[in-house]
Amino acid sequence: MRKPIVEFIDFGFQYKSQSSPTLHNINLTIYQGEKVLILGPSGSGKSTLANCINGLNPFSYEGKITGSCKIAGRETKTASIFALSKTVGTVLQDSDAQFVALSVGEDIAFALENQSVPREEMIPKVQRASEIVGMEDFLLHLPYELSGGQKQKVALAGVLHDDVDLLLFDEPLASLDPQAGMQAIELIHQIHVEQKKTVIIIEHRLEDVLHRPVDRIVLMNEGRIVFDGTPDRLLTSNLLPKYGIREPLYIMAMKYAGCTFTGQEVLSDIHSMDLSPFEDKLKKHFRTPVKRSAIPATDEILRVQNVSFSYGDGDVLKDVSFSIDRGEKVAFIGKNGAGKSTMAKLLCGIIRPDRGEICIEGENYLQYSIKEIGEKIGYVMQNPNQMLVKDIILDEVELALLLRDKSREEIDAAVERALDMCNLYGMRNWPIYAVSYGQRKRVTIASILVLQPDIIILDEPTAGQDYYHYTEIMNFLDDLNRKYGITIIFITHDMHLAIEYTDRALVFSDGELIADDSVFKVLSDDDVITKASLKQTSLYTLAKRLDLDPESYIEHFIAYERMKKDNEKSTS
Amino acid sequence: MKSPLLNLIPGDTYLHKLTGKTKVRAFVILLVYIIMSFDLRLILPLFIVGIIGLVSLRPEWKTLRYFFIVVAAVNLLNIVLFWLANPDIGAFWCGGSRTVLVSFTKRLFISLETLWYLSIRFLKMITSFLISMVFVLSITPSELAAGLYSIKVPYKICTIFSIAFRYIPDIGRDYENIKISMQARGVELDPKKVPLMDRIKQNVLILVPLIISSFERVGNISNAMDLRGYGRGKTRTYYCEHEEGKADKIFKAIYTGLLLFCAFWIVSRIIYPPPSKMWYPFS
């Protein structure tokens, strides 16, 4: 008989500050030794559910519990968060903020310190936990010296002590580059198998989590469980598109090819699944011609020539050259520290090249001040909360023009145009903190567009967004590009974004530009993928298994998808 | 991220290797020692010890020089003002005599007593600064927290120190990022182009998003701490607080002796007040 470790019975939860419950009627049992993925779009209640398991609800966020939730036989209503933390180890999404100590060793020891464990017992425990996650050589390192993936490993080691049976990961992939994300999933699986821990992962990126097998997927929507079963059953169903979860790329490719599922297939592992029933259809689909939308040649708007830059010790950018045409959509790709953010700062004129030349519309930009460059190249930060300084949307949007002492009429006209472009005109008098994250993102874009720049640079525009909001933001940006001819540069490590929305990828690694090519070519080049910490897409694997050329297969997929999207747009 | 003054990684010199407990206790007792008297016979040895201590830490003199110049200048100004306020202040401290050396006007003169008193005062300030410098340079924030905890400061207050040092660089980085985006939108921060008042106003603009994003972070930090049992018990242990070595034992003997001496000194001064308020060899 399997022992239940998490048991929800007719469970509901309502935050004190909200008028209706966030969770309804949850019935869910998770057994010791299971590995479960809790899947759902933003606002589906999956994080609330996680916080009910680790005790943050109702300890930190007050609220009313109905029904029952037992963790290892203990009712959470009456247990303290401290008692629960002995059973449940939680790794939070923000790998930086949860690093509370000043060195790796101290952070791993934090839970032990709080239990007043004597130091001589603490040292071997910290050593053991750090070895499990592979951080034993970093015990004296400072948090500022670590990558996001390493910080996450430390956070994991910090909850591995003692009798913690259940490991809970809240969006473990959100702040990692593709390769680090893949390694995180591998590490979680390894700990699940070797340490025999029960694992619960909260995520909306299904394909990345399925890199290693999970026993069960629980799909949530609007505070209810809408599916609870094996990954194979979920993949063969039509629930994913219905609830706004992105399907794995290879499943999409199969659906485009007209493959149908009976519900009995084993699909969750692309490497081992039986492709024979689908092979003919997939190959036939690959041979159907698709319209390759040629990019009309336009004039060059930006040219970077032999640019190098250093902050004093060693070049951050080495001899980088490229050019961008008007109306292009380009992705800057590379892991943290590869030089893509430095490149963006150089383009905005915040720092200037040590050597080399940057030209905007053929003019050397050294003659312009930051303020003047800001009228040609706009920069939108990742977190809109770091950009918004006013209370009212209208005030925020007109700020840049007020700072330039423009006349009232000129300001009003430009502001109206920018608000219109971003579909915010109707909301112009709303307070900024009353609108959603996606709308705030649009406000920041409007506040840049008001200067009528030719180019905008967006730093991770979709970070932390679920598929629905991701699509919303990206379609909006696509429209801006199409309707107004604005050149867009995305700084990203999201491969899906690059595939679906950009024409070209510039890949940075250790300060060098190692690839400047169409996305499908970049994604089928093994060398580039390893150097830039990217990850093979499942399309690559699918193509290999079908004995097709991965490059042309990915190209076909992208072209087909664009065609389909265009058709949908023209019919709607 | 490297800060010239604070070290986050324990150093490897003799003083660096002491435990946080030893460093904090020795520092507190030395402060009492320096505050309790105006006696050159007590201050001068500590001044020399302070210099030896500072040299032994092998600090970066370039940054330190700047601090020393500022502190020396401020204290010089301080004693000049003291002298201007009351040129005869030495008489009060040195037992009532007045040996005038130079006289400018009837009110403004330099007496040997005042010169003595103000010189000792200056030396005392510099010595306390030296000792503080040695303390700051030798300790890491985590050791400071552990050391404070060892003198019975509640651990929640100790944590404030280590947490502050942990997140200040992050906030600095946020500030940099926000500044960049504001500059691109047209906020001019170049001191050559914009008057000071406007620059202050523009900086306030940057503070709004900075405060909001810092609050977001605070929520995450406190959750992360709760989830690892912070605040559960009345006591706490410290991973960074290593076992006491030979040096710690020697220091313990020294600072205990010094504590007894301070107690004896203070008590004896209360019971048998000396004829003059400070030691003055020329009376």
Coordinates of C-alpha atoms in Angstrom, one line a residue, chain A:
Chain A
M1 CA 0.0 0.0 0.0
R2 CA 1.5 3.4 -1.0
K3 CA 1.7 6.0 1.6
P4 CA 0.1 9.3 0.8
I5 CA 2.2 12.4 1.6
V6 CA -0.1 15.1 0.3
E7 CA -3.8 14.7 0.7
F8 CA -6.3 17.3 -0.3
I9 CA -10.0 16.5 0.4
D10 CA -12.7 19.0 -0.8
F11 CA -10.1 21.7 -0.2
G12 CA -10.6 25.4 -0.9
F13 CA -8.7 28.5 -0.2
Q14 CA -9.7 32.1 -0.2
Y15 CA -7.1 35.0 0.3
K16 CA -8.2 37.5 2.9
S17 CA -7.9 40.3 0.4
Q18 CA -10.1 38.6 -2.2
S19 CA -13.8 38.4 -2.5
S20 CA -13.9 34.9 -3.9
P21 CA -11.9 31.7 -3.4
T22 CA -8.8 31.1 -5.5
L23 CA -9.0 27.3 -5.1
H24 CA -12.2 25.3 -5.3
N25 CA -13.0 21.7 -4.5
I26 CA -9.5 20.3 -4.7
N27 CA -9.2 16.5 -4.3
L28 CA -5.7 15.3 -4.9
T29 CA -3.5 12.7 -3.3
I30 CA 0.2 12.5 -4.0
Y31 CA 2.0 9.4 -2.8
Q32 CA 5.4 9.0 -1.3
G33 CA 8.0 8.6 -4.1
E34 CA 5.9 10.1 -6.9
K35 CA 7.1 12.8 -9.3
V36 CA 4.2 15.1 -10.2
L37 CA 4.0 18.1 -12.4
I38 CA 1.3 20.7 -11.6
L39 CA 0.6 22.5 -14.8
G40 CA -1.5 25.5 -15.5
P41 CA -1.6 29.0 -17.0
S42 CA -1.0 32.1 -14.8
G43 CA -3.8 32.7 -12.4
S44 CA -4.9 29.0 -12.5
G45 CA -4.1 28.7 -8.8
K46 CA -1.1 26.4 -9.2
S47 CA 1.1 28.6 -7.1
T48 CA -1.6 29.0 -4.5
L49 CA -1.8 25.3 -4.3
A50 CA 2.0 25.0 -3.8
N51 CA 1.8 27.6 -1.1
C52 CA -0.9 25.6 0.7
I53 CA 1.5 22.6 0.7
N54 CA 4.5 24.4 2.1
G55 CA 2.5 26.5 4.6
L56 CA 3.1 30.0 3.2
N57 CA -0.7 29.9 3.0
P58 CA -2.1 30.8 5.5
F59 CA 1.2 31.6 7.5
S60 CA 2.4 34.5 5.3
Y61 CA -0.6 35.2 3.2
E62 CA -3.7 35.1 5.4
G63 CA -6.8 33.3 4.1
K64 CA -9.6 30.9 4.8
I65 CA -9.2 27.2 4.3
T66 CA -12.2 24.9 3.7
G67 CA -12.0 21.2 3.6
S68 CA -8.8 19.4 4.6
C69 CA -5.2 19.3 3.5
K70 CA -2.8 16.8 5.2
I71 CA 0.9 16.8 4.7
A72 CA 2.5 13.6 5.9
G73 CA -0.6 13.0 8.0
R74 CA -0.6 16.5 9.6
E75 CA -3.5 18.9 9.0
T76 CA -2.0 22.1 7.6
K77 CA -4.7 24.3 9.2
T78 CA -3.2 23.6 12.6
A79 CA 0.5 23.0 11.8
S80 CA 3.0 25.8 11.7
I81 CA 5.1 26.6 8.7
F82 CA 8.1 25.5 10.7
A83 CA 6.8 22.1 11.4
L84 CA 5.9 21.8 7.7
S85 CA 9.3 22.9 6.6
K86 CA 10.7 19.7 8.2
T87 CA 8.8 17.6 5.7
V88 CA 8.5 20.0 2.7
G89 CA 11.5 21.6 1.1
T90 CA 10.6 24.4 -1.2
V91 CA 12.7 26.0 -4.0
L92 CA 11.3 29.3 -5.0
Q93 CA 11.2 30.8 -8.4
D94 CA 13.4 33.8 -7.7
S95 CA 16.8 32.2 -7.3
D96 CA 18.5 35.4 -6.4
A97 CA 16.1 36.6 -3.6
Q98 CA 16.1 33.3 -1.9
F99 CA 19.9 33.3 -1.5
V100 CA 19.8 34.9 1.9
A101 CA 23.3 34.3 3.1
L102 CA 26.6 35.7 2.0
S103 CA 28.3 32.6 0.8
V104 CA 27.2 29.3 -0.7
G105 CA 28.1 27.3 2.5
E106 CA 26.2 29.6 4.8
D107 CA 23.2 29.6 2.5
I108 CA 23.1 25.8 2.5
A109 CA 23.5 25.9 6.3
F110 CA 20.8 28.4 6.8
A111 CA 18.0 26.0 7.8
L112 CA 20.4 24.1 10.1
E113 CA 21.5 27.4 11.8
N114 CA 17.9 28.1 12.5
Q115 CA 17.5 24.8 14.2
S116 CA 20.6 25.6 16.3
V117 CA 22.5 22.6 15.0
P118 CA 26.0 22.7 16.4
R119 CA 28.6 23.7 13.9
E120 CA 30.5 20.3 14.0
E121 CA 27.3 18.5 12.9
M122 CA 26.5 21.3 10.4
I123 CA 29.8 21.0 8.4
P124 CA 29.4 17.4 7.2
K125 CA 25.7 18.0 6.4
V126 CA 26.5 21.0 4.3
Q127 CA 29.2 19.1 2.6
R128 CA 26.9 16.2 1.8
A129 CA 24.1 18.4 0.5
S130 CA 26.5 20.4 -1.7
E131 CA 27.9 17.2 -3.2
I132 CA 24.4 16.0 -4.1
V133 CA 23.8 19.1 -6.3
G134 CA 27.5 19.4 -7.4
M135 CA 28.4 22.7 -5.7
E136 CA 31.0 21.3 -3.3
D137 CA 33.8 23.3 -4.9
F138 CA 31.9 26.6 -4.5
L139 CA 31.3 26.7 -0.7
L140 CA 33.2 29.9 -0.2
H141 CA 31.8 31.7 -3.2
L142 CA 29.7 34.8 -3.0
P143 CA 26.2 35.0 -4.4
Y144 CA 27.3 37.7 -6.9
E145 CA 29.7 35.3 -8.5
L146 CA 27.1 32.6 -9.3
S147 CA 24.9 32.1 -12.4
G148 CA 21.1 31.7 -12.0
G149 CA 21.5 27.9 -12.4
Q150 CA 24.1 27.7 -9.7
K151 CA 22.0 29.8 -7.3
Q152 CA 19.1 27.4 -7.8
K153 CA 21.3 24.4 -7.0
V154 CA 22.3 26.1 -3.8
A155 CA 18.7 26.7 -3.0
L156 CA 18.0 23.1 -3.6
A157 CA 20.9 22.0 -1.4
G158 CA 19.6 24.2 1.3
V159 CA 16.4 22.2 1.6
L160 CA 17.9 18.8 1.2
H161 CA 18.8 18.2 4.8
D162 CA 17.4 15.6 7.2
D163 CA 14.1 14.1 6.8
V164 CA 12.7 16.4 4.1
D165 CA 10.6 13.9 2.1
L166 CA 8.9 16.2 -0.4
L167 CA 10.6 18.7 -2.7
L168 CA 8.5 21.4 -4.1
F169 CA 9.8 23.5 -7.1
D170 CA 7.9 26.7 -7.9
E171 CA 8.6 27.5 -11.5
P172 CA 12.2 26.2 -11.5
L173 CA 12.7 27.2 -15.2
A174 CA 11.5 30.7 -15.1
S175 CA 14.9 32.4 -14.6
L176 CA 17.3 30.0 -16.3
D177 CA 18.7 29.9 -19.8
P178 CA 17.7 26.8 -21.9
Q179 CA 20.7 24.7 -21.1
A180 CA 20.7 25.5 -17.4
G181 CA 17.0 24.7 -17.4
M182 CA 17.6 21.4 -18.9
Q183 CA 20.3 20.6 -16.4
A184 CA 18.0 21.7 -13.6
I185 CA 15.4 19.2 -14.8
E186 CA 18.1 16.5 -15.0
L187 CA 19.3 17.2 -11.4
I188 CA 15.7 17.2 -10.0
H189 CA 15.2 13.8 -11.6
Q190 CA 18.5 12.5 -10.3
I191 CA 17.6 13.5 -6.8
H192 CA 14.2 12.0 -7.2
V193 CA 15.7 8.7 -8.1
E194 CA 18.8 8.6 -6.0
Q195 CA 17.5 10.2 -2.8
K196 CA 14.0 8.7 -3.2
K197 CA 12.3 12.1 -2.6
T198 CA 8.8 12.9 -3.6
V199 CA 8.9 15.7 -6.1
I200 CA 6.3 18.3 -7.1
I201 CA 7.1 20.7 -9.9
I202 CA 5.0 23.7 -10.6
E203 CA 5.5 24.9 -14.2
H204 CA 3.8 25.9 -17.4
R205 CA 6.6 24.9 -19.7
L206 CA 5.5 21.4 -20.3
E207 CA 8.1 20.4 -23.0
D208 CA 11.0 21.4 -20.9
V209 CA 9.8 19.5 -17.8
L210 CA 9.2 16.4 -20.0
H211 CA 12.9 16.3 -20.8
R212 CA 12.9 13.8 -17.9
P213 CA 9.9 11.5 -17.2
V214 CA 7.2 12.5 -14.7
D215 CA 4.7 10.0 -13.2
R216 CA 1.7 12.2 -13.3
I217 CA 0.5 15.6 -14.5
V218 CA -2.2 17.7 -12.7
L219 CA -3.6 20.4 -14.9
M220 CA -5.2 23.3 -13.2
N221 CA -7.5 26.0 -14.5
E222 CA -9.4 28.8 -12.7
G223 CA -8.7 27.2 -9.3
R224 CA -9.9 23.7 -10.2
I225 CA -8.2 20.5 -11.2
V226 CA -9.2 19.8 -14.8
F227 CA -7.0 16.8 -15.5
D228 CA -5.1 14.4 -13.3
G229 CA -3.3 11.5 -15.1
T230 CA -0.3 10.3 -17.0
P231 CA 1.7 12.6 -19.4
D232 CA 0.8 10.4 -22.4
R233 CA -2.9 10.7 -21.7
L234 CA -2.6 14.5 -21.5
L235 CA -0.6 14.8 -24.7
T236 CA -3.0 12.7 -26.7
S237 CA -6.0 14.8 -25.5
N238 CA -6.9 18.2 -26.7
L239 CA -6.7 19.8 -23.3
L240 CA -3.5 21.7 -23.7
P241 CA -4.5 24.2 -26.3
K242 CA -7.9 24.5 -24.6
Y243 CA -6.3 25.7 -21.4
G244 CA -3.6 27.8 -22.9
I245 CA -0.6 25.6 -22.4
R246 CA 2.0 25.4 -25.2
E247 CA 2.2 21.9 -26.6
P248 CA 5.6 20.4 -27.2
L249 CA 6.9 21.4 -30.6
Y250 CA 7.1 17.8 -31.9
I251 CA 3.5 17.2 -30.9
M252 CA 2.6 20.4 -32.8
A253 CA 4.5 19.1 -35.8
M254 CA 2.6 15.9 -35.6
K255 CA -0.7 17.6 -35.4
Y256 CA 0.2 19.9 -38.3
A257 CA 0.9 16.7 -40.3
G258 CA -2.5 15.5 -39.6
C259 CA -1.6 12.7 -37.1
T260 CA -4.5 11.7 -34.9
F261 CA -4.2 10.0 -31.5
T262 CA -6.4 7.3 -30.0
G263 CA -5.4 8.1 -26.4
Q264 CA -3.3 4.9 -26.1
E265 CA 0.0 6.1 -27.6
V266 CA 3.1 6.7 -25.6
L267 CA 4.2 10.2 -26.6
S268 CA 6.0 11.7 -23.6
D269 CA 9.5 10.8 -24.6
I270 CA 10.5 11.9 -28.1
H271 CA 13.6 9.7 -28.0
S272 CA 11.8 6.4 -27.4
M273 CA 8.3 6.9 -28.7
D274 CA 7.0 4.7 -31.5
L275 CA 7.0 6.8 -34.6
S276 CA 6.0 4.1 -37.1
P277 CA 2.3 4.9 -37.2
F278 CA 3.0 8.5 -38.0
E279 CA 6.1 8.4 -40.2
D280 CA 4.3 8.4 -43.5
K281 CA 2.1 11.4 -42.6
L282 CA 5.0 13.4 -41.2
K283 CA 7.2 12.8 -44.3
K284 CA 4.3 13.6 -46.6
H285 CA 3.6 16.8 -44.8
F286 CA 7.3 17.7 -45.0
R287 CA 7.1 17.4 -48.8
T288 CA 4.0 19.7 -49.1
P289 CA 5.3 23.1 -50.3
V290 CA 4.9 26.1 -48.1
K291 CA 5.1 29.7 -49.0
R292 CA 8.4 31.1 -47.8
S293 CA 7.7 34.7 -47.0
A294 CA 10.7 36.5 -48.4
I295 CA 11.8 39.5 -46.4
P296 CA 11.6 42.5 -48.7
A297 CA 15.0 44.2 -49.0
T298 CA 15.0 47.6 -47.4
D299 CA 17.6 50.1 -46.4
E300 CA 20.1 49.5 -43.7
I301 CA 19.2 51.3 -40.5
L302 CA 21.9 50.2 -38.1
R303 CA 25.5 49.1 -38.7
V304 CA 27.9 47.9 -36.1
Q305 CA 31.5 47.6 -37.3
N306 CA 34.4 46.0 -35.5
V307 CA 33.1 47.1 -32.1
S308 CA 35.0 46.2 -29.0
F309 CA 34.2 47.2 -25.5
S310 CA 35.6 46.5 -22.0
Y311 CA 34.7 47.6 -18.5
G312 CA 38.4 47.8 -17.6
D313 CA 39.5 44.2 -17.3
G314 CA 39.2 42.1 -20.5
D315 CA 37.0 42.7 -23.5
V316 CA 33.3 42.1 -22.9
L317 CA 32.7 42.5 -26.6
K318 CA 35.3 41.5 -29.1
D319 CA 35.3 42.9 -32.7
V320 CA 31.6 42.6 -33.3
S321 CA 30.2 43.5 -36.7
F322 CA 26.6 43.2 -38.0
S323 CA 24.0 45.3 -39.7
I324 CA 20.2 45.5 -39.4
D325 CA 17.7 46.6 -42.0
R326 CA 14.7 48.7 -41.5
G327 CA 11.7 46.7 -40.3
E328 CA 13.6 43.6 -39.4
K329 CA 12.9 41.5 -36.3
V330 CA 16.2 40.3 -34.8
A331 CA 17.0 38.2 -31.7
F332 CA 20.1 38.6 -29.6
I333 CA 20.7 35.2 -28.1
G334 CA 23.3 34.0 -25.7
K335 CA 23.7 33.0 -22.0
N336 CA 24.1 35.6 -19.2
G337 CA 27.4 37.4 -19.5
A338 CA 27.8 36.6 -23.2
G339 CA 27.7 40.2 -24.1
K340 CA 24.2 40.7 -25.4
S341 CA 23.1 43.2 -22.8
T342 CA 26.4 45.1 -23.2
M343 CA 25.6 45.2 -26.9
A344 CA 22.2 46.7 -26.1
K345 CA 23.7 49.3 -23.8
L346 CA 26.2 50.2 -26.6
L347 CA 23.3 50.6 -29.0
C348 CA 21.5 52.9 -26.6
G349 CA 24.6 55.0 -26.2
I350 CA 24.8 54.4 -22.4
I351 CA 28.3 53.2 -22.9
R352 CA 30.4 53.9 -26.0
P353 CA 32.7 51.5 -27.9
D354 CA 36.4 51.4 -27.1
R355 CA 37.1 50.6 -30.8
G356 CA 34.9 50.4 -33.9
E357 CA 32.0 52.3 -35.1
I358 CA 28.2 52.3 -34.7
C359 CA 26.1 54.0 -37.4
I360 CA 22.5 54.9 -37.3
E361 CA 21.1 55.6 -40.7
G362 CA 24.6 55.9 -42.0
E363 CA 25.6 58.6 -39.4
N364 CA 28.2 57.8 -36.8
Y365 CA 26.3 57.9 -33.6
L366 CA 29.2 59.2 -31.5
Q367 CA 28.0 62.7 -32.3
Y368 CA 24.7 62.1 -30.5
S369 CA 24.0 62.3 -26.7
I370 CA 22.2 59.5 -24.9
K371 CA 19.1 61.6 -25.0
E372 CA 19.3 62.1 -28.8
I373 CA 20.0 58.4 -29.4
G374 CA 16.9 57.7 -27.2
E375 CA 14.8 59.3 -30.0
K376 CA 16.1 56.8 -32.5
I377 CA 16.6 53.7 -30.4
G378 CA 14.2 52.9 -27.5
Y379 CA 15.1 50.5 -24.8
V380 CA 12.4 48.5 -22.9
M381 CA 13.5 46.8 -19.7
Q382 CA 12.5 43.3 -18.7
N383 CA 10.6 44.3 -15.6
P384 CA 8.1 47.0 -16.3
N385 CA 8.0 47.9 -12.6
Q386 CA 11.6 49.1 -13.0
M387 CA 10.6 51.6 -15.6
L388 CA 7.3 53.1 -14.4
V389 CA 7.7 56.2 -12.4
K390 CA 4.3 58.0 -12.6
D391 CA 0.9 57.1 -11.2
I392 CA -1.2 57.7 -14.2
I393 CA -0.7 56.0 -17.6
L394 CA -1.0 59.3 -19.5
D395 CA 1.7 61.0 -17.3
E396 CA 4.0 58.1 -17.8
V397 CA 3.7 58.2 -21.6
E398 CA 4.3 61.9 -21.9
L399 CA 7.2 62.0 -19.5
A400 CA 9.9 61.6 -22.2
L401 CA 8.5 64.5 -24.2
L402 CA 8.1 66.8 -21.2
L403 CA 11.8 66.2 -20.4
R404 CA 12.5 67.5 -23.9
D405 CA 10.5 70.6 -23.5
K406 CA 8.2 70.1 -26.4
S407 CA 5.1 72.2 -27.0
R408 CA 1.8 71.1 -25.5
E409 CA 0.2 70.5 -28.9
E410 CA 3.2 68.4 -30.1
I411 CA 3.1 66.4 -26.9
D412 CA -0.6 65.7 -27.1
A413 CA -0.5 64.6 -30.6
A414 CA 2.5 62.2 -30.0
V415 CA 1.0 60.8 -26.9
E416 CA -2.3 60.1 -28.5
R417 CA -0.6 58.3 -31.4
A418 CA 1.6 56.2 -29.0
L419 CA -1.4 55.3 -26.8
D420 CA -3.4 54.3 -29.9
M421 CA -0.6 52.1 -31.2
C422 CA -0.6 50.3 -27.9
N423 CA -4.4 50.1 -27.6
L424 CA -4.2 52.1 -24.4
Y425 CA -6.1 55.2 -25.3
G426 CA -9.2 54.2 -23.5
M427 CA -7.2 53.5 -20.4
R428 CA -5.1 56.7 -20.5
N429 CA -6.4 58.1 -17.2
W430 CA -6.1 54.8 -15.3
P431 CA -3.7 54.5 -12.4
I432 CA -0.8 52.3 -13.5
Y433 CA -0.9 50.0 -10.5
A434 CA -4.5 49.0 -11.3
V435 CA -3.6 47.4 -14.6
S436 CA -2.2 43.9 -15.3
Y437 CA 1.4 43.0 -15.9
G438 CA 0.9 42.7 -19.7
Q439 CA -0.8 46.1 -19.8
R440 CA 2.0 47.7 -17.8
K441 CA 4.4 46.2 -20.3
R442 CA 2.4 48.0 -23.0
V443 CA 2.6 51.2 -21.0
T444 CA 6.4 51.0 -21.0
I445 CA 6.4 50.4 -24.7
A446 CA 4.1 53.3 -25.3
S447 CA 6.3 55.5 -23.2
I448 CA 9.2 54.6 -25.5
L449 CA 7.2 54.8 -28.7
V450 CA 6.1 58.4 -27.9
L451 CA 9.6 59.5 -29.0
Q452 CA 8.9 57.8 -32.4
P453 CA 12.1 55.7 -32.5
D454 CA 12.9 53.6 -35.5
I455 CA 14.2 50.8 -33.4
I456 CA 13.1 49.4 -30.1
I457 CA 15.2 46.9 -28.1
L458 CA 13.2 44.7 -25.7
D459 CA 15.0 42.8 -22.9
E460 CA 13.3 39.5 -22.3
P461 CA 9.8 40.8 -23.2
T462 CA 8.0 37.6 -22.2
A463 CA 10.0 36.5 -19.1
G464 CA 7.8 34.8 -16.5
Q465 CA 4.7 34.9 -18.7
D466 CA 2.5 32.0 -19.5
Y467 CA 1.6 31.0 -23.0
Y468 CA -1.5 33.1 -23.2
H469 CA 0.2 36.3 -22.1
Y470 CA 3.2 35.5 -24.1
T471 CA 1.2 35.2 -27.2
E472 CA -0.7 38.4 -26.4
I473 CA 2.6 40.4 -25.9
M474 CA 4.3 38.9 -29.0
N475 CA 1.3 39.4 -31.3
F476 CA 1.2 43.0 -30.2
L477 CA 4.9 43.5 -31.0
D478 CA 4.4 41.7 -34.3
D479 CA 1.6 44.2 -35.2
L480 CA 3.8 47.1 -34.3
N481 CA 6.5 45.8 -36.6
R482 CA 4.0 45.1 -39.4
K483 CA 1.8 48.1 -39.3
Y484 CA 4.4 50.8 -38.4
G485 CA 7.6 49.3 -39.7
I486 CA 9.4 49.5 -36.4
T487 CA 12.6 47.5 -36.3
I488 CA 12.6 45.3 -33.2
I489 CA 15.5 43.7 -31.4
F490 CA 14.7 41.1 -28.8
I491 CA 17.2 40.1 -26.2
T492 CA 16.2 36.7 -25.2
H493 CA 17.0 33.1 -24.4
D494 CA 13.6 31.8 -25.3
M495 CA 14.1 29.6 -28.3
H496 CA 10.3 29.5 -29.0
L497 CA 10.2 33.2 -29.3
A498 CA 13.1 33.3 -31.7
I499 CA 11.5 30.6 -33.8
E500 CA 8.1 32.1 -34.0
Y501 CA 8.7 35.8 -34.1
T502 CA 12.1 36.7 -35.5
D503 CA 13.7 36.6 -38.9
R504 CA 17.3 36.4 -37.8
A505 CA 19.3 35.5 -34.7
L506 CA 22.6 37.0 -33.6
V507 CA 24.2 34.6 -31.2
F508 CA 26.7 35.9 -28.7
S509 CA 29.2 33.8 -26.7
D510 CA 32.0 35.1 -24.5
G511 CA 31.8 38.5 -26.1
E512 CA 32.0 37.3 -29.7
L513 CA 29.3 37.2 -32.3
I514 CA 29.4 33.5 -33.2
A515 CA 26.4 33.3 -35.5
D516 CA 24.4 35.7 -37.6
D517 CA 21.8 33.7 -39.5
S518 CA 18.2 32.7 -39.8
V519 CA 16.8 31.0 -36.8
F520 CA 16.4 27.6 -38.3
K521 CA 20.1 27.5 -39.3
V522 CA 21.3 28.6 -35.9
L523 CA 19.1 25.9 -34.2
S524 CA 20.5 23.1 -36.3
D525 CA 24.2 24.0 -35.7
D526 CA 25.4 21.8 -32.8
D527 CA 28.5 23.9 -32.3
V528 CA 26.6 27.2 -31.8
I529 CA 24.0 25.5 -29.6
T530 CA 26.7 24.3 -27.1
K531 CA 28.6 27.5 -27.1
A532 CA 25.6 29.7 -26.5
S533 CA 24.0 27.4 -23.8
L534 CA 21.0 26.8 -26.0
K535 CA 19.2 23.6 -26.3
Q536 CA 18.2 21.4 -29.2
T537 CA 14.5 21.7 -29.9
S538 CA 12.5 18.5 -30.1
L539 CA 12.0 19.3 -33.8
Y540 CA 15.7 18.5 -34.3
T541 CA 15.3 15.2 -32.6
L542 CA 12.2 14.4 -34.6
A543 CA 13.9 15.2 -37.9
K544 CA 16.8 13.0 -37.0
R545 CA 14.6 10.1 -36.1
L546 CA 12.8 10.5 -39.4
D547 CA 16.1 10.7 -41.3
L548 CA 15.3 14.1 -42.6
D549 CA 17.6 17.1 -42.7
P550 CA 17.0 19.0 -39.4
E551 CA 17.8 22.4 -40.9
S552 CA 15.2 22.1 -43.7
Y553 CA 12.7 20.4 -41.4
I554 CA 12.8 23.2 -38.9
E555 CA 12.6 25.7 -41.7
H556 CA 9.6 24.0 -43.1
F557 CA 7.9 23.9 -39.7
I558 CA 8.5 27.7 -39.1
A559 CA 7.3 28.6 -42.6
Y560 CA 4.2 26.4 -42.2
E561 CA 3.4 27.9 -38.8
R562 CA 3.8 31.4 -40.1
M563 CA 1.5 30.6 -43.0
K564 CA -1.1 29.2 -40.7
K565 CA -0.9 32.2 -38.4
D566 CA -1.3 34.6 -41.3
N567 CA -4.3 32.7 -42.5
E568 CA -5.9 32.8 -39.1
K569 CA -5.2 36.6 -39.0
S570 CA -6.7 37.3 -42.4
T571 CA -9.8 35.2 -41.7
S572 CA -10.5 36.7 -38.3

